[in-house]
Tab-separated table of C-alpha atoms in Angstrom:
chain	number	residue	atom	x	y	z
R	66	UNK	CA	-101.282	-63.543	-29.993
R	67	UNK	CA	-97.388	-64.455	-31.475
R	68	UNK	CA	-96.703	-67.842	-30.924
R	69	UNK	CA	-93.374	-70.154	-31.724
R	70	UNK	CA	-92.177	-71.274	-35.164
R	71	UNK	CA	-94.361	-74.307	-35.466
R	72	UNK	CA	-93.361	-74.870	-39.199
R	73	UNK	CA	-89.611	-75.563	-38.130
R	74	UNK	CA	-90.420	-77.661	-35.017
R	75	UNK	CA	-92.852	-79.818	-36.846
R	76	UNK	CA	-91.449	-82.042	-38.646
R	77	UNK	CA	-89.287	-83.130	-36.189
R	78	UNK	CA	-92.175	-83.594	-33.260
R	79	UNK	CA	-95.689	-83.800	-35.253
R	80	UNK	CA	-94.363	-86.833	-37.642
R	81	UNK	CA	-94.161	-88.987	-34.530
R	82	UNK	CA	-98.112	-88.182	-33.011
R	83	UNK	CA	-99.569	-88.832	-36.137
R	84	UNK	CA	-103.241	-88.235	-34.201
R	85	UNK	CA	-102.119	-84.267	-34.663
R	86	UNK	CA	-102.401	-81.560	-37.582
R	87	UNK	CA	-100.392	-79.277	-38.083
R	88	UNK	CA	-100.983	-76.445	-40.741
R	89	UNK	CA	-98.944	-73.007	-41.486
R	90	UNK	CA	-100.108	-70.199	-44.608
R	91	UNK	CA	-99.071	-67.180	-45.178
R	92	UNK	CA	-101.544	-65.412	-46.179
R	93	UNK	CA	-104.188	-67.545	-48.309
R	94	UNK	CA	-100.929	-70.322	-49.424
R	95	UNK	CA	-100.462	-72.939	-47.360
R	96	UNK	CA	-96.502	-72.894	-46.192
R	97	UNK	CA	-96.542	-76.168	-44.539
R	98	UNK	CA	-99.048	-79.024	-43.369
R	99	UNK	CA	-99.196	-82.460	-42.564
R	100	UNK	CA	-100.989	-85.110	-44.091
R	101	UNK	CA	-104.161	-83.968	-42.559
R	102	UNK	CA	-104.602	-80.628	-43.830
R	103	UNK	CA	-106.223	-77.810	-41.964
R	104	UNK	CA	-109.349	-75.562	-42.703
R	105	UNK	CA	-108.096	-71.742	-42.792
R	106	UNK	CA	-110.086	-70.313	-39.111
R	107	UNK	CA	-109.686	-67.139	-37.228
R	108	UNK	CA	-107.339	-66.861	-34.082
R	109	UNK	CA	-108.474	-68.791	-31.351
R	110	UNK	CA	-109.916	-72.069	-30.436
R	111	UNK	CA	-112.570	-73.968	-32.751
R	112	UNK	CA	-113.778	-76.896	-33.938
R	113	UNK	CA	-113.355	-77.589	-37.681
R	114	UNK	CA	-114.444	-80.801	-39.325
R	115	UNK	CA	-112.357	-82.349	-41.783
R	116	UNK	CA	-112.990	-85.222	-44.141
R	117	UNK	CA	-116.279	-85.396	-41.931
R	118	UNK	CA	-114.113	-85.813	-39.467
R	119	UNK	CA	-114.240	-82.934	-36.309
R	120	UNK	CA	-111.047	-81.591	-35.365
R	121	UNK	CA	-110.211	-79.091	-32.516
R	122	UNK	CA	-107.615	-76.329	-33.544
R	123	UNK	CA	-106.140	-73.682	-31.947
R	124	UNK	CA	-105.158	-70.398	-34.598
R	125	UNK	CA	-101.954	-68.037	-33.413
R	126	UNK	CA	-99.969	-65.541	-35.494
R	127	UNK	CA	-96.344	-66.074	-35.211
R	128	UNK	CA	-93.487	-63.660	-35.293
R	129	UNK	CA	-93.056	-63.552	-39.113
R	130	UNK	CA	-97.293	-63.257	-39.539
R	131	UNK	CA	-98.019	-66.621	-40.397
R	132	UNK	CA	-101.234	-68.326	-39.664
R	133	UNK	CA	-100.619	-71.614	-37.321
R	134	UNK	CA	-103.249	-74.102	-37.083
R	135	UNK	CA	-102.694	-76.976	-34.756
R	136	UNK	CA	-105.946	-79.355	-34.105
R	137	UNK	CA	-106.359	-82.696	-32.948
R	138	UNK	CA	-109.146	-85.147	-33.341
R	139	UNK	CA	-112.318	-84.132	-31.419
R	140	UNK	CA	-111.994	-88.111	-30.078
R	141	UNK	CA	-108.568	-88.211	-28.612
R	142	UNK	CA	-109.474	-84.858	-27.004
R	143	UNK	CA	-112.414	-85.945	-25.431
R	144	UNK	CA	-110.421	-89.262	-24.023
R	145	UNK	CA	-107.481	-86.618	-22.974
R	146	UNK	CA	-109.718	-84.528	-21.131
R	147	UNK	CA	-111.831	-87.548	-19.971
R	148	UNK	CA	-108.257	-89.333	-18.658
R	149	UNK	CA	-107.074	-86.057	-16.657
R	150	UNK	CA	-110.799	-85.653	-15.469
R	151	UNK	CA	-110.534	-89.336	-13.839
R	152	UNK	CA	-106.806	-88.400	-12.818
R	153	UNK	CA	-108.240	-85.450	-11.089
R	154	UNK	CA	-110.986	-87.191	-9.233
R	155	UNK	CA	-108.904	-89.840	-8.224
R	156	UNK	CA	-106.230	-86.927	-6.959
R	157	UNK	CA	-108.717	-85.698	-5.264
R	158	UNK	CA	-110.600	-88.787	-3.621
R	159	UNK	CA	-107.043	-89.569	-2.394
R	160	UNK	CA	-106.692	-86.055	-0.919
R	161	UNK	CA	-109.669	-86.350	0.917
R	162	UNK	CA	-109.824	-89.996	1.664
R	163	UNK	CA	-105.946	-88.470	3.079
R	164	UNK	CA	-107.169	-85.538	4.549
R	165	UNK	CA	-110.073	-87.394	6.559
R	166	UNK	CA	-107.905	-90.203	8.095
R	167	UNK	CA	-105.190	-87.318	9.595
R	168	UNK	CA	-108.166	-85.394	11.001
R	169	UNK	CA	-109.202	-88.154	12.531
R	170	UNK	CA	-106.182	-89.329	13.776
R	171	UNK	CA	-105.083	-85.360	14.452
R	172	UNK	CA	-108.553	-84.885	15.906
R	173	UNK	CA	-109.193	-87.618	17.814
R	174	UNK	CA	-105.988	-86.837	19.668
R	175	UNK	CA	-106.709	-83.381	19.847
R	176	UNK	CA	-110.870	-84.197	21.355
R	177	UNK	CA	-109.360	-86.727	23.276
R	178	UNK	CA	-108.955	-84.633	26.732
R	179	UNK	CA	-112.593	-83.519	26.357
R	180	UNK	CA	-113.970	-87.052	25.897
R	181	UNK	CA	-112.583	-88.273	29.099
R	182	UNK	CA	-113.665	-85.238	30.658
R	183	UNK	CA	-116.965	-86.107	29.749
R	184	UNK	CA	-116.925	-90.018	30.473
R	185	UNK	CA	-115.582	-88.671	34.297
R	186	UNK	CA	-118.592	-85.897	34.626
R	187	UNK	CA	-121.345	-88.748	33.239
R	188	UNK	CA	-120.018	-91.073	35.772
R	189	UNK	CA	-121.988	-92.702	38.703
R	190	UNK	CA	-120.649	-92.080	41.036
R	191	UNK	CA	-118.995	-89.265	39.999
R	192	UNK	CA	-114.590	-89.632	39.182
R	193	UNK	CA	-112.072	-87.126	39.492
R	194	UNK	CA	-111.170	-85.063	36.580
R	195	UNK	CA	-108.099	-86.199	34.678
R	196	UNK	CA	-105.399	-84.309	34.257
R	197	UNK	CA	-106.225	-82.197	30.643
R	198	UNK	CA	-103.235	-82.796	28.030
R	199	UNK	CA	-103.041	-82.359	24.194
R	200	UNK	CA	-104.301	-78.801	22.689
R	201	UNK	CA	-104.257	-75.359	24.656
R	202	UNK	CA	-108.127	-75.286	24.041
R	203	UNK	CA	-108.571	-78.807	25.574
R	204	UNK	CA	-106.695	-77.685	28.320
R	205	UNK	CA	-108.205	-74.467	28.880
R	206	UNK	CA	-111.887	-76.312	28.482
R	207	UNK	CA	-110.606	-78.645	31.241
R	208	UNK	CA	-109.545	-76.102	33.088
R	209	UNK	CA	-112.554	-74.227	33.224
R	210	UNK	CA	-114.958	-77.536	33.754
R	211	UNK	CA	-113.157	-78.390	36.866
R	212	UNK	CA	-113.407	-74.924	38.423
R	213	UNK	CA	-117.085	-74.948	37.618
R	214	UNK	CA	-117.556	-78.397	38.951
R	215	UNK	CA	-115.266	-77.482	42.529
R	216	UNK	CA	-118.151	-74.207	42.698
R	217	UNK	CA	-120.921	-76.841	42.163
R	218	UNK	CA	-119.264	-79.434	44.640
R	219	UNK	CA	-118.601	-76.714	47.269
R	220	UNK	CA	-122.373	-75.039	46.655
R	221	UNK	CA	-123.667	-78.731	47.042
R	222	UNK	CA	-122.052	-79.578	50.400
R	223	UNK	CA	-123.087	-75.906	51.722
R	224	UNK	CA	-126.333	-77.207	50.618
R	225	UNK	CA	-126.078	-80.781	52.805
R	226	UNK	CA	-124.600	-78.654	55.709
R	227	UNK	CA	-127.464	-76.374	55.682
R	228	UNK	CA	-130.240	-79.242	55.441
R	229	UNK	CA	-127.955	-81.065	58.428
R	230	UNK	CA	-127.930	-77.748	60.659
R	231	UNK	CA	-131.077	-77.739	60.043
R	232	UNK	CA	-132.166	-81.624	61.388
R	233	UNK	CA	-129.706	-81.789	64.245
R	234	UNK	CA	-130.993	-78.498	65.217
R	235	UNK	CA	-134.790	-79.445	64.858
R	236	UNK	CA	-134.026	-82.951	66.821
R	237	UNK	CA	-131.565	-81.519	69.537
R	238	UNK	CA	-134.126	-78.927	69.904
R	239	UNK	CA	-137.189	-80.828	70.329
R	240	UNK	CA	-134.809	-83.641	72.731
R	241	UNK	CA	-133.360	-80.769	74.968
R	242	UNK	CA	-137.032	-78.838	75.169
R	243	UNK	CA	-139.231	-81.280	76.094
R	244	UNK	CA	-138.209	-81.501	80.015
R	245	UNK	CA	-138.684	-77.680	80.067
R	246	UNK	CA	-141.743	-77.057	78.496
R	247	UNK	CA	-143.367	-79.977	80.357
R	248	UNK	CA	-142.397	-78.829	83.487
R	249	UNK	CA	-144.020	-74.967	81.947
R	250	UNK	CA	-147.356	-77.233	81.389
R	251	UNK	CA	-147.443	-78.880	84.319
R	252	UNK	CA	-146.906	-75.271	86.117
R	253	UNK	CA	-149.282	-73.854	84.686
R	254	UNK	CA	-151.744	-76.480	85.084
R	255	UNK	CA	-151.373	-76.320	88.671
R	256	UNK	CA	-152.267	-72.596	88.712
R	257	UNK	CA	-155.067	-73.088	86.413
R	258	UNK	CA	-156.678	-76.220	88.228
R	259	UNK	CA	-156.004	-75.704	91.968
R	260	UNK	CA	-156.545	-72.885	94.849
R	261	UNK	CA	-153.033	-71.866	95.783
R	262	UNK	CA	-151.909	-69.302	99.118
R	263	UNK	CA	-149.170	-66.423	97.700
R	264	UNK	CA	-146.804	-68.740	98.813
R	265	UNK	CA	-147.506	-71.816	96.712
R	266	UNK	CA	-148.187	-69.108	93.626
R	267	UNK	CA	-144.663	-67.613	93.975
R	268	UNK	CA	-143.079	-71.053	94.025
R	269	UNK	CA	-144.649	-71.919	90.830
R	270	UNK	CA	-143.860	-69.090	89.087
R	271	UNK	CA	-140.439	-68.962	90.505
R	272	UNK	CA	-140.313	-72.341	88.608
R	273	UNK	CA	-141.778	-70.866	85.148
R	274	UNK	CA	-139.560	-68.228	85.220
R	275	UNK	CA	-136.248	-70.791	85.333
R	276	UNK	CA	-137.692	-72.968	82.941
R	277	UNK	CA	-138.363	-69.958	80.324
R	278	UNK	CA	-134.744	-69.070	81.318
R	279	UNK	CA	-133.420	-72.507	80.254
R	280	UNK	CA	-135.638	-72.513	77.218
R	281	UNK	CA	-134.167	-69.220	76.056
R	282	UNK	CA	-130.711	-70.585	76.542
R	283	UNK	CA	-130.430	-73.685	74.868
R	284	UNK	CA	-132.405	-71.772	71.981
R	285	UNK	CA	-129.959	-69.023	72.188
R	286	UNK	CA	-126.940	-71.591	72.576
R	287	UNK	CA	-128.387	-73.767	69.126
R	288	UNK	CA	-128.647	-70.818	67.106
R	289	UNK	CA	-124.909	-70.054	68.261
R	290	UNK	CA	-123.870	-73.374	67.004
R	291	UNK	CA	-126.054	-73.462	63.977
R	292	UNK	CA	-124.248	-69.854	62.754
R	293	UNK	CA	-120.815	-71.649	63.557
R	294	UNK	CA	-121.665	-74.501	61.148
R	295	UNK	CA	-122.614	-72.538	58.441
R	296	UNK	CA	-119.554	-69.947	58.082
R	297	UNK	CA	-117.930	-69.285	55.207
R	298	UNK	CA	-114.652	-67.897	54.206
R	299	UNK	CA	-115.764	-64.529	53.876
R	300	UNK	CA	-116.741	-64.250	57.861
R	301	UNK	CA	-113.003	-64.456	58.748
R	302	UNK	CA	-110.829	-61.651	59.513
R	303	UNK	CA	-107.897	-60.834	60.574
R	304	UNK	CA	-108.248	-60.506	64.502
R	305	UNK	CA	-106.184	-59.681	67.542
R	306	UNK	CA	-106.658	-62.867	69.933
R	307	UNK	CA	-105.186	-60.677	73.173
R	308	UNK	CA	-108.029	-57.921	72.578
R	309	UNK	CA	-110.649	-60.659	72.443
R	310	UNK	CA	-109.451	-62.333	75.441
R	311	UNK	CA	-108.992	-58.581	77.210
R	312	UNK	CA	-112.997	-57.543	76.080
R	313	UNK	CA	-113.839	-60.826	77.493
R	314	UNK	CA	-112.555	-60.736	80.623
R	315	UNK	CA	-114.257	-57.485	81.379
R	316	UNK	CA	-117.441	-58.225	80.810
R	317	UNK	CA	-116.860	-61.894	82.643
R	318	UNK	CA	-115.700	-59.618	86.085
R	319	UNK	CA	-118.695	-57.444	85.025
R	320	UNK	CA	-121.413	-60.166	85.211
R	321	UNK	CA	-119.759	-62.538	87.489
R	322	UNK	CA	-119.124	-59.959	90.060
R	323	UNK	CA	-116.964	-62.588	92.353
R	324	UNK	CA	-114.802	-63.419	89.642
R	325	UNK	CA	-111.221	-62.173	89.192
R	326	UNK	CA	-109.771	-62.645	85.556
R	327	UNK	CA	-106.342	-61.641	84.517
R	328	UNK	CA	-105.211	-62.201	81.140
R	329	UNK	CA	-101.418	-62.948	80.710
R	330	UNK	CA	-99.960	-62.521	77.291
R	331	UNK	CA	-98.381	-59.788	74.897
R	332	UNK	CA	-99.527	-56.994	73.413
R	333	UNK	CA	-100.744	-58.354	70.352
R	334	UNK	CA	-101.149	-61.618	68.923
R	335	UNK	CA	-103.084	-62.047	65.644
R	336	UNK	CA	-104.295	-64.506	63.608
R	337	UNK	CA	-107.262	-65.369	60.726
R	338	UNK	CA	-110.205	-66.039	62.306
R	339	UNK	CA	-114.277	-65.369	63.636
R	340	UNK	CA	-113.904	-62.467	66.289
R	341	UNK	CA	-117.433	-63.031	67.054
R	342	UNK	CA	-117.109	-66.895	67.737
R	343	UNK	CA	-113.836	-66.537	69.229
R	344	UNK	CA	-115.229	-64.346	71.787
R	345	UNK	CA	-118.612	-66.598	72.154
R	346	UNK	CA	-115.608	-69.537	72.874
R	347	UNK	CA	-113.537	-66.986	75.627
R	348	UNK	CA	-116.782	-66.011	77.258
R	349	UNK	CA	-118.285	-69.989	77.516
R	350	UNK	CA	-115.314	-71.255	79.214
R	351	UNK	CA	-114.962	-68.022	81.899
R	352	UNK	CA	-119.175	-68.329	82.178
R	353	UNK	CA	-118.609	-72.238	82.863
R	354	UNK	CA	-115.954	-72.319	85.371
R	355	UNK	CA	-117.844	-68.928	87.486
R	356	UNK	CA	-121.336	-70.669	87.228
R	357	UNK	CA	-120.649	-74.090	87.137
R	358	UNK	CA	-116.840	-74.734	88.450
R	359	UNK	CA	-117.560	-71.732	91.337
R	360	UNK	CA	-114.064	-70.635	90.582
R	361	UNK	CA	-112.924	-67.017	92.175
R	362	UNK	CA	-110.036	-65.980	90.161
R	363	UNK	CA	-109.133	-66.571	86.521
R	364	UNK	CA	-105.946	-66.271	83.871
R	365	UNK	CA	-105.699	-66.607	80.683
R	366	UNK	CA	-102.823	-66.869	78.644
R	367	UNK	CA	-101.982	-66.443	75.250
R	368	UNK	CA	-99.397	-67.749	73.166
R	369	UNK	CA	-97.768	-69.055	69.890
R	370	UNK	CA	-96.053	-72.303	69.379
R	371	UNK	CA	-92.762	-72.601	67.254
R	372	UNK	CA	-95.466	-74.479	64.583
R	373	UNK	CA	-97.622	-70.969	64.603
R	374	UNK	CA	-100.316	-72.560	66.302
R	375	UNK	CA	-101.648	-70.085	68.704
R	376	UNK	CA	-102.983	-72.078	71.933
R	377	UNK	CA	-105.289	-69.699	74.469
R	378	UNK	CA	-105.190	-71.640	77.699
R	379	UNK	CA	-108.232	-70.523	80.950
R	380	UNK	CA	-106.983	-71.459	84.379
R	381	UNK	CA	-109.365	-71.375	87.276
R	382	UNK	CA	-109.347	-72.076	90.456
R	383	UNK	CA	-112.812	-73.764	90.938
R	384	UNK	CA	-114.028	-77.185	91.827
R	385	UNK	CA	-112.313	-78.685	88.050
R	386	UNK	CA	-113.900	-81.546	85.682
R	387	UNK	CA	-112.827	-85.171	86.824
R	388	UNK	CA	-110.660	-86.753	84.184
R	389	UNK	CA	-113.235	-89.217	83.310
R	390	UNK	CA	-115.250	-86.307	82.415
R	391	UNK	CA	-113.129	-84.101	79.912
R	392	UNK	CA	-113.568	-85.478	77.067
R	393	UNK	CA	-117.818	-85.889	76.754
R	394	UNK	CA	-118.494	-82.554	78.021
R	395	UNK	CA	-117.454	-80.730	75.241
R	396	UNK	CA	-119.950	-82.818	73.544
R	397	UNK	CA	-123.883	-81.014	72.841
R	398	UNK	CA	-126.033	-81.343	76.098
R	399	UNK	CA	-123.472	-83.332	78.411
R	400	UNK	CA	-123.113	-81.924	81.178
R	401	UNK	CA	-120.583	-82.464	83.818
R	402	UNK	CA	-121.556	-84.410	87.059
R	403	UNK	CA	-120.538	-80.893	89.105
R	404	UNK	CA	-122.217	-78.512	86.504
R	405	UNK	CA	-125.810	-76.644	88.037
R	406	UNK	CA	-128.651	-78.185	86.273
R	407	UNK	CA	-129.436	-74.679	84.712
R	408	UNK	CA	-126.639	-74.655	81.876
R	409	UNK	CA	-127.485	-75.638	78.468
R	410	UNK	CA	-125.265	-78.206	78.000
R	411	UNK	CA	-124.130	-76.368	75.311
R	412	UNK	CA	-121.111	-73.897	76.564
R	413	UNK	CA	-118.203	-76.076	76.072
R	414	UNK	CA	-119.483	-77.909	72.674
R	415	UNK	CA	-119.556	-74.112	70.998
R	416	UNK	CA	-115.951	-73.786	72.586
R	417	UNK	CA	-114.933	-76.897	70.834
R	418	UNK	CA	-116.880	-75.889	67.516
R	419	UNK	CA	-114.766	-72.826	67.376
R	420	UNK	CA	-111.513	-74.384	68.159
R	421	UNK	CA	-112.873	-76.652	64.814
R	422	UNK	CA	-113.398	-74.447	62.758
R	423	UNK	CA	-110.071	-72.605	63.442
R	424	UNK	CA	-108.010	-75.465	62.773
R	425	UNK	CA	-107.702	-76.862	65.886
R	426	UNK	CA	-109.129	-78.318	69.286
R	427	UNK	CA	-109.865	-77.968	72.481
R	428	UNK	CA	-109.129	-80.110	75.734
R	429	UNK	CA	-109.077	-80.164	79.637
R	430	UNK	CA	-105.701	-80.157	81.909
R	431	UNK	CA	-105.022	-80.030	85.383
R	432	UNK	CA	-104.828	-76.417	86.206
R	433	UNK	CA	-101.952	-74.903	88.102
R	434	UNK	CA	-104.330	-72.899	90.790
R	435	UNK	CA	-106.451	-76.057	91.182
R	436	UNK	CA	-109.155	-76.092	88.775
R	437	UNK	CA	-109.931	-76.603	85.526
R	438	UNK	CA	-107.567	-75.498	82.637
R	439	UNK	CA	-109.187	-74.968	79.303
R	440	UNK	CA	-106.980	-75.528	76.491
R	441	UNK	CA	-108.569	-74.198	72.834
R	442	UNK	CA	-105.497	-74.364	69.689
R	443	UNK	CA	-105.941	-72.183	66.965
R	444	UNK	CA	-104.237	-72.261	63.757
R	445	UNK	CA	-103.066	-68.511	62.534
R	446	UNK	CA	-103.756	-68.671	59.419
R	447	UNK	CA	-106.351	-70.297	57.377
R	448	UNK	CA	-104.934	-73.698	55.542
């Protein structure tokens, strides 16, 4: 290991720290020294005591082969390296001490989004999420905690829709069947309890017969309803409203054989929507104004507005619904003061559930050949 000429550069720099030693030989003579004179040691670092006094000295060859000793009291090294120990701690502690108050300045800031997102998801009641700013992860976190929450919100009103299907249909049901199946009871009472000619017997079950009729219809009409309550977004398609209203006039004119229908409209007309409860609407309102408006002809028309709302309008020429009237019979088991006592009470509210759930309503006008005209707006597309 060479190392600089020591012997020239001390006296100039050693005289003035007397705490160091300096010592240069060649060979066994010493060259040079200072007052404190140096041990001869190998090459490297040691610890040499002198006057009872230990030193540490470092040994190097330099470039003309002389021996260099340079040592220092064992004392003032041991307060050096304690001093730039302490200098180092303290460094340190400061870094830290530094380093902890930006992270938790940094990352407060940076947690920030995810702590209001959880203060609005602990709420009672529940708040809206806020709007997700500082880091892309906070964001993306937000993000995805809102879309979970919508699913959860939209699973938990299915959830109430369901349970309030299911009560209005168990209370409507048991209100609407009652009449019915007491007048069943009381039938069948009478032709378990009494002597009866073939006359009397047929009259009776003449009787059973409508009221299991009317039992099967509301029944049939509720389940309708309840199946229109619980769609989703999935059931709709996209449908062609002037081949609905076609396929339902058909089979009107097929079971109402005094009924005329003519349907008035283009050749196609579509929009996003339940085929199935579409037609269930087209079918009520021809069924209600044969059987209960005792109209003989029929037309319906089909057309869209500037706005895209698509408005399917039934004219009939039957006895019409008083104005009084139009409004509460499209509600569930009103019936209209001209109606036959048969019905459900049920036709026109599924006509107005499915003008609902397509975005739009339904409603009564006076009709051009003197009946009733039955108004049902759609939207065409899904908002």
């Amino acid at each position: 290991m060479l190392a600089p000429d020591l012997a020239v550069l001390a006296p100039t720099y050693i005289p003035a720290v007397r705490a160091y030693a300096l010592t240069v030989r060649v060979g066994d003579e010493i060259a040079t020294s200072t007052s404190v004179q140096l041990p001869k040691s190998d090459l490297g670092y040691h610890t040499v005591f002198v006057d009872g006094s230990p030193y540490r000295v470092i040994t190097v060859q330099d470039p003309r082969s002389r021996l260099v000793t340079l040592g220092v009291p064992s004392s003032e090294a041991t307060d050096d390296t304690t001093r730039q120990q302490r200098i180092v701690i303290a460094s340190c502690v400061a870094a830290i001490a530094a380093a902890a108050g930006l992270g938790w300045i940094f990352g407060g800031r940076a947690v920030r989004p995810i702590v209001d997102l959880t203060r609005s998801i602990s709420a009672e009641p529940p708040q809206p999420l806020p709007t997700a700013s500082g880091v892309r992860e906070a964001r993306a976190l937000a993000d995805a905690l809102g879309s979970m929450l919508q699913r959860v919100t939209d699973a938990q009103a299915d959830t109430t829709a369901a349970l309030t299907t299911a009560r209005d249909f168990a209370a409507v049901s048991a209100h609407e069947l009652r009449t019915p199946l007491t007048a069943m009871r009381t039938d069948i009472e009478v032709l378990r309890t009494l002597e009866l000619d073939d006359e009397q017997r047929a009259e009776i079950l003449d009787d059973l017969q409508r009221a299991q009729g009317r039992v099967e219809a509301t029944l049939s009409a509720l389940e309708r309803l309840a199946t229109g309550e619980l769609a989703s977004e999935s059931d709709y398609t996209d449908t062609d409203i002037v081949d609905v209203c076609d396929l339902a006039a058909q089979d009107a004119m097929r079971h109402h054989p005094g009924l005329t229908v003519r349907v008035d409209s283009g050749p196609t007309l579509m929009l996003r929507g339940l085929r199935a409860g579409l037609r269930l609407a087209i079918d009520n309102a021809l069924t209600n104004a044969a059987r209960h408006g005792g109209a003989r002809n029929a037309v319906i028309t089909a057309t869209q507005q500037p706005n895209g709302t698509i408005v399917v309008a039934i004219d009939d020429d039957g006895k019409g619904i008083p104005e009084s009237e139009r409004a509460a019979v499209f509600e569930r088991f009103v019936r209209g003061s001209g109606a036959a006592q048969s019905g459900s009470g049920l036709g026109l509210a599924l006509v107005a559930q499915q003008a609902h759930l397509h975005g739009g309503r339904a409603h009564f006008e006076p009709s051009t050949l003197g009946g009733a005209r039955l108004v049902i707006e759609l939207a065409s597309r899904r908002p």
